[in-house]
GROMACS .gro file of C-alpha atoms in nm:
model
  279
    1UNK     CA    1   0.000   0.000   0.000
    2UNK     CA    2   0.272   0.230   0.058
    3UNK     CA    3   0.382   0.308  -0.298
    4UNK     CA    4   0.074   0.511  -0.333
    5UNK     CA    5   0.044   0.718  -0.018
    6UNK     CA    6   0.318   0.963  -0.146
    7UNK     CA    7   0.166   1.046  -0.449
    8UNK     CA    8   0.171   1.451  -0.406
    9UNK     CA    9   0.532   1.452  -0.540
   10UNK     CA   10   0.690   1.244  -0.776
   11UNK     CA   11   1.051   1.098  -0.816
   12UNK     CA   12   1.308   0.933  -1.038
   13UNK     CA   13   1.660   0.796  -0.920
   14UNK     CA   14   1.915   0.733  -1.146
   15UNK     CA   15   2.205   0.592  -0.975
   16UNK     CA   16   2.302   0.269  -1.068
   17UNK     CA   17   2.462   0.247  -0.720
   18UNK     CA   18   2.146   0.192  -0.527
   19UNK     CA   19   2.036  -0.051  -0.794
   20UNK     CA   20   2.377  -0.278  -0.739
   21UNK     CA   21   2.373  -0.229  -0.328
   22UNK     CA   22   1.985  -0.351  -0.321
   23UNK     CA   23   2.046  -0.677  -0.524
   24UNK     CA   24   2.352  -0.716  -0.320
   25UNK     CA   25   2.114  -0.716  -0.012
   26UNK     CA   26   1.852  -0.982  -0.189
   27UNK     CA   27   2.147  -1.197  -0.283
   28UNK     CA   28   2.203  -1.197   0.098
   29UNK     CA   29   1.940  -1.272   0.212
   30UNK     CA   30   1.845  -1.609   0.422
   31UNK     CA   31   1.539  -1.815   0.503
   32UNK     CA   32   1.424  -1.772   0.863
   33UNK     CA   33   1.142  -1.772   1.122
   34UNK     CA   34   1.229  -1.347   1.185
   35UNK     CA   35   1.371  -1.043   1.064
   36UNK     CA   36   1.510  -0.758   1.182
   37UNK     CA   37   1.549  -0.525   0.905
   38UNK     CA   38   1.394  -0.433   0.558
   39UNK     CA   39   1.534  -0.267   0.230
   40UNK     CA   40   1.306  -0.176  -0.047
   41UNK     CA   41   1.294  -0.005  -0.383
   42UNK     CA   42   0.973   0.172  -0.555
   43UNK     CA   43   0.960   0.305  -0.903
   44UNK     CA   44   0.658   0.478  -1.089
   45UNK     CA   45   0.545   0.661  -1.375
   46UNK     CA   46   0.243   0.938  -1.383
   47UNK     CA   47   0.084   1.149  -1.602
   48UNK     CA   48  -0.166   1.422  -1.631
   49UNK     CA   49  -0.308   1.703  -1.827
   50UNK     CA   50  -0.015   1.957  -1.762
   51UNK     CA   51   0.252   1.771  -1.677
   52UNK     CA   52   0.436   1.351  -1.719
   53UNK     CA   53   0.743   1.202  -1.498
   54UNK     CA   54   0.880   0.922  -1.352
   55UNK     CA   55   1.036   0.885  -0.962
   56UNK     CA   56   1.225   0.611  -0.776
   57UNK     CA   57   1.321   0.602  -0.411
   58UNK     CA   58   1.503   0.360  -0.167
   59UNK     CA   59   1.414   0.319   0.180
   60UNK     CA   60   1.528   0.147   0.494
   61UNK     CA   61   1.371   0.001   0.797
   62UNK     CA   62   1.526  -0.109   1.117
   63UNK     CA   63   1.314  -0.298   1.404
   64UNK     CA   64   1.457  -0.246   1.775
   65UNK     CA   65   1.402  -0.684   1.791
   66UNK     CA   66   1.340  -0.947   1.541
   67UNK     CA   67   1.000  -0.954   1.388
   68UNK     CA   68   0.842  -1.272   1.384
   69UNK     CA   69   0.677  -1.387   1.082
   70UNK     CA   70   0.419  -1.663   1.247
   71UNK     CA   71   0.143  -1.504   1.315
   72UNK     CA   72  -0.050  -1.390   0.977
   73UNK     CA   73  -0.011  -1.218   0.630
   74UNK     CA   74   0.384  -1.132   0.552
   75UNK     CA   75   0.313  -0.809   0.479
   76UNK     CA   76   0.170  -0.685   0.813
   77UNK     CA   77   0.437  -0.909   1.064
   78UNK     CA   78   0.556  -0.554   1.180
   79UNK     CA   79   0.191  -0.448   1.297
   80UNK     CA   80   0.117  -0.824   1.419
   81UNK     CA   81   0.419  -0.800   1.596
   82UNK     CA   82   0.373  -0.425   1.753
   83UNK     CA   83   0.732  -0.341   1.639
   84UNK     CA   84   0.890   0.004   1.735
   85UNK     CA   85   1.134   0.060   1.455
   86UNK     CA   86   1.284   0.362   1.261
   87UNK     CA   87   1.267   0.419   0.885
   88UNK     CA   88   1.462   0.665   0.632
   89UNK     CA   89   1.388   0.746   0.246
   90UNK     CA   90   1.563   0.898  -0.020
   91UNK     CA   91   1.347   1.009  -0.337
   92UNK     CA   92   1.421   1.142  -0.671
   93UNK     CA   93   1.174   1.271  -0.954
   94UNK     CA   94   1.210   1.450  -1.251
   95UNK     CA   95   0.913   1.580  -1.456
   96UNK     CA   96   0.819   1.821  -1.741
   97UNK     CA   97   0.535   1.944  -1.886
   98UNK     CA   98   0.311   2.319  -1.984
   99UNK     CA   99   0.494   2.471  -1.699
  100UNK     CA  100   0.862   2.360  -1.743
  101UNK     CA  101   1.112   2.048  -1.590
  102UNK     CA  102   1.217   2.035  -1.276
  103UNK     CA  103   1.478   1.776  -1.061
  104UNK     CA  104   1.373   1.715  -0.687
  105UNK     CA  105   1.500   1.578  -0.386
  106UNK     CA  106   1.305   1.420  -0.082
  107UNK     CA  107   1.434   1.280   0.236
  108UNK     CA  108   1.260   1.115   0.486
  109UNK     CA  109   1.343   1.002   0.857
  110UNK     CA  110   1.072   0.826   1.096
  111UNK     CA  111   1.043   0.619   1.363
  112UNK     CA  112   0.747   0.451   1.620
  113UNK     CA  113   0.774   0.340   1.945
  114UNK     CA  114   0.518   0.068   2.117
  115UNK     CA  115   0.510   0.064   2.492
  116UNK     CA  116   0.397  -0.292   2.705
  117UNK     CA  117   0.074  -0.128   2.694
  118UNK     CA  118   0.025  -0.073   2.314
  119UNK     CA  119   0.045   0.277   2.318
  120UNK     CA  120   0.222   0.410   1.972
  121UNK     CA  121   0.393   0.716   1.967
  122UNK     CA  122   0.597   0.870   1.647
  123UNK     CA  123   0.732   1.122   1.442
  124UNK     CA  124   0.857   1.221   1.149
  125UNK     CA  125   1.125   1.455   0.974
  126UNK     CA  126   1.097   1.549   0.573
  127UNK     CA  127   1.349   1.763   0.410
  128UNK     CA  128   1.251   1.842   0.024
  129UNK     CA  129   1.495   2.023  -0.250
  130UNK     CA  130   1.356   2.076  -0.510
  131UNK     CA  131   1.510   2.271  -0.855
  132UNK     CA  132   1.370   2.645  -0.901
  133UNK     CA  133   1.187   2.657  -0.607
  134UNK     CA  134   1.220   2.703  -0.234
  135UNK     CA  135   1.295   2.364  -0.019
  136UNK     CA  136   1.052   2.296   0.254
  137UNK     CA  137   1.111   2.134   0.546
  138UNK     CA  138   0.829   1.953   0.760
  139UNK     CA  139   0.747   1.798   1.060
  140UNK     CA  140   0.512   1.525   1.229
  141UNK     CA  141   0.401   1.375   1.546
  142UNK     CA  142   0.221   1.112   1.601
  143UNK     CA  143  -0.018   0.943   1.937
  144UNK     CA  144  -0.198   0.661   1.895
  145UNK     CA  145  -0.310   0.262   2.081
  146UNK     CA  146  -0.370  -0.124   1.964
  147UNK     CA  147  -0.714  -0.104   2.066
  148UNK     CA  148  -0.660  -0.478   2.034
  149UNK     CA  149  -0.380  -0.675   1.861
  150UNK     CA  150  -0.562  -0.649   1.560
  151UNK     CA  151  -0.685  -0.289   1.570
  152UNK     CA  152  -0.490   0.030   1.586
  153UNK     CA  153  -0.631   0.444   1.616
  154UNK     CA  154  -0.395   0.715   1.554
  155UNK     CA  155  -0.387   1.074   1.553
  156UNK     CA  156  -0.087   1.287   1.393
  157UNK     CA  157   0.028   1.628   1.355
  158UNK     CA  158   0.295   1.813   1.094
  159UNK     CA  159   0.372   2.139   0.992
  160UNK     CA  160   0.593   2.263   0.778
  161UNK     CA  161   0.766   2.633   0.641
  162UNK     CA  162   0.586   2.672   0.360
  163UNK     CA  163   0.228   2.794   0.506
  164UNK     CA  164   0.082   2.882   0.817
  165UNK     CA  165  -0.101   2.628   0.928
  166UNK     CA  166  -0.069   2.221   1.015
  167UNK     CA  167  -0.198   1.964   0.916
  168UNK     CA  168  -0.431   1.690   1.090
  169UNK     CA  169  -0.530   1.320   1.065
  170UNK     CA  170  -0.679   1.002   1.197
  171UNK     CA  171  -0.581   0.680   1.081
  172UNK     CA  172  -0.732   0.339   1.190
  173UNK     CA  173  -0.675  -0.008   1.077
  174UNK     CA  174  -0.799  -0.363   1.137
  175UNK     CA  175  -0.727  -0.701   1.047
  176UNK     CA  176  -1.039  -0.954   1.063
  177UNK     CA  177  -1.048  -1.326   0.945
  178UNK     CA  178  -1.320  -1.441   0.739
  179UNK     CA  179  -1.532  -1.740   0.716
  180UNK     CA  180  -1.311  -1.918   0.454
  181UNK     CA  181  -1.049  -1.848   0.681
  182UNK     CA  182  -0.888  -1.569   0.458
  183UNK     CA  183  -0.804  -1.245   0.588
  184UNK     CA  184  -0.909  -0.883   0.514
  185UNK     CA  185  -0.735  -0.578   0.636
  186UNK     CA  186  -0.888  -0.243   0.614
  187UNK     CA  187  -0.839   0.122   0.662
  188UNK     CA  188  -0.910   0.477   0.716
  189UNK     CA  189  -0.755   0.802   0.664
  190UNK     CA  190  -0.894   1.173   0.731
  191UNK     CA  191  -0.686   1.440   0.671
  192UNK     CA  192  -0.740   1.790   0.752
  193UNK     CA  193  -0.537   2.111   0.642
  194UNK     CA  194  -0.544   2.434   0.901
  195UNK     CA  195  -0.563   2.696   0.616
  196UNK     CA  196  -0.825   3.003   0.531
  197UNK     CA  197  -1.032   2.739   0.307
  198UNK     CA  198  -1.153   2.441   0.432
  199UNK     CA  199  -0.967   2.106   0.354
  200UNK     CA  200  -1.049   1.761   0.395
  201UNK     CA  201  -0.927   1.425   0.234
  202UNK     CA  202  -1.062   1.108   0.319
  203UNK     CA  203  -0.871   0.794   0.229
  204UNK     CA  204  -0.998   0.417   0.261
  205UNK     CA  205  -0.832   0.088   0.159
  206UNK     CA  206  -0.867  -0.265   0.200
  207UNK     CA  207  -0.689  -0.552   0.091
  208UNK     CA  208  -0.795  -0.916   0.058
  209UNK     CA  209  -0.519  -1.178   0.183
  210UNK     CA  210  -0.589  -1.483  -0.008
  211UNK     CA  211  -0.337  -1.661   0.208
  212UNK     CA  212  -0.001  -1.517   0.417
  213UNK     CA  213   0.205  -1.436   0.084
  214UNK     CA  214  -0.067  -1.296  -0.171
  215UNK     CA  215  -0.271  -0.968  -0.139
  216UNK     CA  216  -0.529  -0.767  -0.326
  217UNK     CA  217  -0.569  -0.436  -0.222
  218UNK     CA  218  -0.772  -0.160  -0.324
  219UNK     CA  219  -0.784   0.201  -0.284
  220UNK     CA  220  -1.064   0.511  -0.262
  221UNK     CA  221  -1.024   0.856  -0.197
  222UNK     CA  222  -1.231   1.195  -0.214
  223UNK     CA  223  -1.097   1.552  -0.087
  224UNK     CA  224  -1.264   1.894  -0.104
  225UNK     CA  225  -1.101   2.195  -0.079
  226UNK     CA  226  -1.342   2.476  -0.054
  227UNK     CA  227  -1.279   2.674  -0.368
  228UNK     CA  228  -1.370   2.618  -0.747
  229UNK     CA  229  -1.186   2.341  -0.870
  230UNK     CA  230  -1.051   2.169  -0.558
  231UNK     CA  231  -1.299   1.852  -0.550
  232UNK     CA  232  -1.113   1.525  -0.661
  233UNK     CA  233  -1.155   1.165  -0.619
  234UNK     CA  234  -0.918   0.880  -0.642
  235UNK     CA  235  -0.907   0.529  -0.689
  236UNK     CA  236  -0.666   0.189  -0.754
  237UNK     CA  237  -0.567  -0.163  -0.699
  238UNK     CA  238  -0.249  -0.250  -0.594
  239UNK     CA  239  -0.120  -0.672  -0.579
  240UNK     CA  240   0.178  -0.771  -0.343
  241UNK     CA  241   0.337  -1.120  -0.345
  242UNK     CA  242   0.630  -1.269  -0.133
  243UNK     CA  243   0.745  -1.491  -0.364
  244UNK     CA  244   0.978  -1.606  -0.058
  245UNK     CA  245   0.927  -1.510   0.280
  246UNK     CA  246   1.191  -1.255   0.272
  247UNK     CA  247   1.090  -1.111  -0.063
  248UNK     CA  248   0.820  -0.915  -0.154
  249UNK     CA  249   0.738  -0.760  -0.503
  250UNK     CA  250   0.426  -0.524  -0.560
  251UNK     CA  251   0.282  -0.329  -0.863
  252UNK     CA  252  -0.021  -0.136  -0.927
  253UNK     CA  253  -0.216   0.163  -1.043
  254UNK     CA  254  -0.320   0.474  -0.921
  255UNK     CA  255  -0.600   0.701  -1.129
  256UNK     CA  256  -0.746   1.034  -0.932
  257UNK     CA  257  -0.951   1.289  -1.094
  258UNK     CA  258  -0.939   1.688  -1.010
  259UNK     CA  259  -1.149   1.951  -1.065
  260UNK     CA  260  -1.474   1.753  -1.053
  261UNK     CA  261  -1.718   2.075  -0.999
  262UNK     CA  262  -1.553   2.253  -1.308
  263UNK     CA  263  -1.592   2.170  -1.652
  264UNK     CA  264  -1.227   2.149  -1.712
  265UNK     CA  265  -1.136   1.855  -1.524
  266UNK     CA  266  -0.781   1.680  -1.490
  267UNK     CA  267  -0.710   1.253  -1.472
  268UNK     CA  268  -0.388   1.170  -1.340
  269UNK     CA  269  -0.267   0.804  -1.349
  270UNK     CA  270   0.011   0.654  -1.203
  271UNK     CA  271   0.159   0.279  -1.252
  272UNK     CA  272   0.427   0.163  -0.946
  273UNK     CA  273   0.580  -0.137  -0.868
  274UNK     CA  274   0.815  -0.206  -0.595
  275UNK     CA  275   1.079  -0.466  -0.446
  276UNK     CA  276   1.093  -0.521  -0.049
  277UNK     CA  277   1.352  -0.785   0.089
  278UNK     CA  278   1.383  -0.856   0.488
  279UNK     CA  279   1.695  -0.913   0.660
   0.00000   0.00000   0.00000
């Protein structure tokens, strides 16, 4: 799910060094009952009415103990396993269109902490550079509890020196296990900006675990911004596979449309795929 949630700014990396060091890391990588660290590479290509590019990023994650991979779907062993962990990014993009090219830059430094009692608390750093404009810097914070050790509620904060203002939202995810004894996962996001017009984004997803390696998911989404032009809605599908416990691979699509109470609407689409392997 995560290739899509960063789909405000786009990136392309063309290093061949990251490429070399991250098949390195697969080629290292053993068989076992735990992990203790991930490495993963995204890229993806988007279009719209003004404007086409591609992006790429790398990203690490680190868990403070091994993550055991026993007790569901592979892709959520750090939530069944209420991990405290920190992550960092680094993001590239390039894109041209009616208003010119640009190069940017985007790094990205988190972490998460889970007490005994299952409370979660977080934050974030982002540092952005991008070509012919200002860089921004933002920040986040983040509160938030396992309801149970299925179910999670979080609130979060960030702010950043571009605008006066912050930035809210509430997340909250479940897993439940069906009849067939499948599994489906589900979520909600509502964002909401502190500006002069009202803003608010909700986000839902859900994917469908056929068993612990294979997953379906897909994706809705509606803001409104209260000025002419700022309604959109969003939608896509996204499939990840392990195809061995410590290898993941993902792709998917991304379509969101802008504008929807003017005539002249926009579609943007975006294709991704991505390669995670555990450690």
């Amino acid at each position: 799910m995560a290739i899509f949630y960063g789909l405000t700014r786009m990136y392309i990396l063309n290093k061949s060094v990251f490429s070399f060091t991250f098949l390195a890391l697969i080629s290292a990588a053993s068989y076992a009952d735990s992990f203790q660290s991930s490495a993963s590479f995204s890229y993806a290509d988007f279009d719209n009415r003004y404007s086409d590019g591609s992006s790429a990023a790398i990203g690490l994650t680190v868990y403070a103990e091994e993550v055991s991979i026993s007790k569901g779907p592979l892709a959520l062993a750090g939530f069944l396993n209420k991990a405290s962990g920190v992550s960092a990014s680094f993001t590239s993009s390039e894109y041209s269109g009616d208003f010119g090219s640009s190069d940017s830059e985007d790094y990205r430094f988190s972490g998460s902490a889970v007490t005994h009692q299952g409370l979660i608390l977080g934050g974030g750093y982002n540092k952005s550079v991008d070509e012919g404009q200002d860089d921004y810097t933002s920040y986040l914070v983040r509160v938030g509890a396992y309801l149970d050790d299925v179910t999670t509620a979080t609130f979060s904060y960030s702010d950043d020196d571009d605008f006066d203002g912050g930035a809210y939202s509430f997340n909250a995810f479940r897993l439940s296990e069906l009849n067939s004894g499948k599994k489906l996962g589900y979520g909600l996001n509502m964002g909401y900006l502190d500006v002069d017009e009202f803003n608010l984004s909700i986000n839902m997803n859900a994917t469908y675990y056929i068993n612990n390696r294979l997953g379906i998911t897909g994706l809705l989404g509606y803001s409104h911004r209260d000025f002419k032009g700022g309604k959109s809605a969003s939608a896509g599908l996204q499939m990840g596979y392990f195809i061995r416990s410590d290898i993941n691979l993902s792709a998917g699509f991304h379509v969101a449309e802008s504008g929807l109470d003017i005539s002249g609407s926009s579609t943007s689409n975006v294709v991704a795929a991505s390669i995670t392997t555990r450690f």
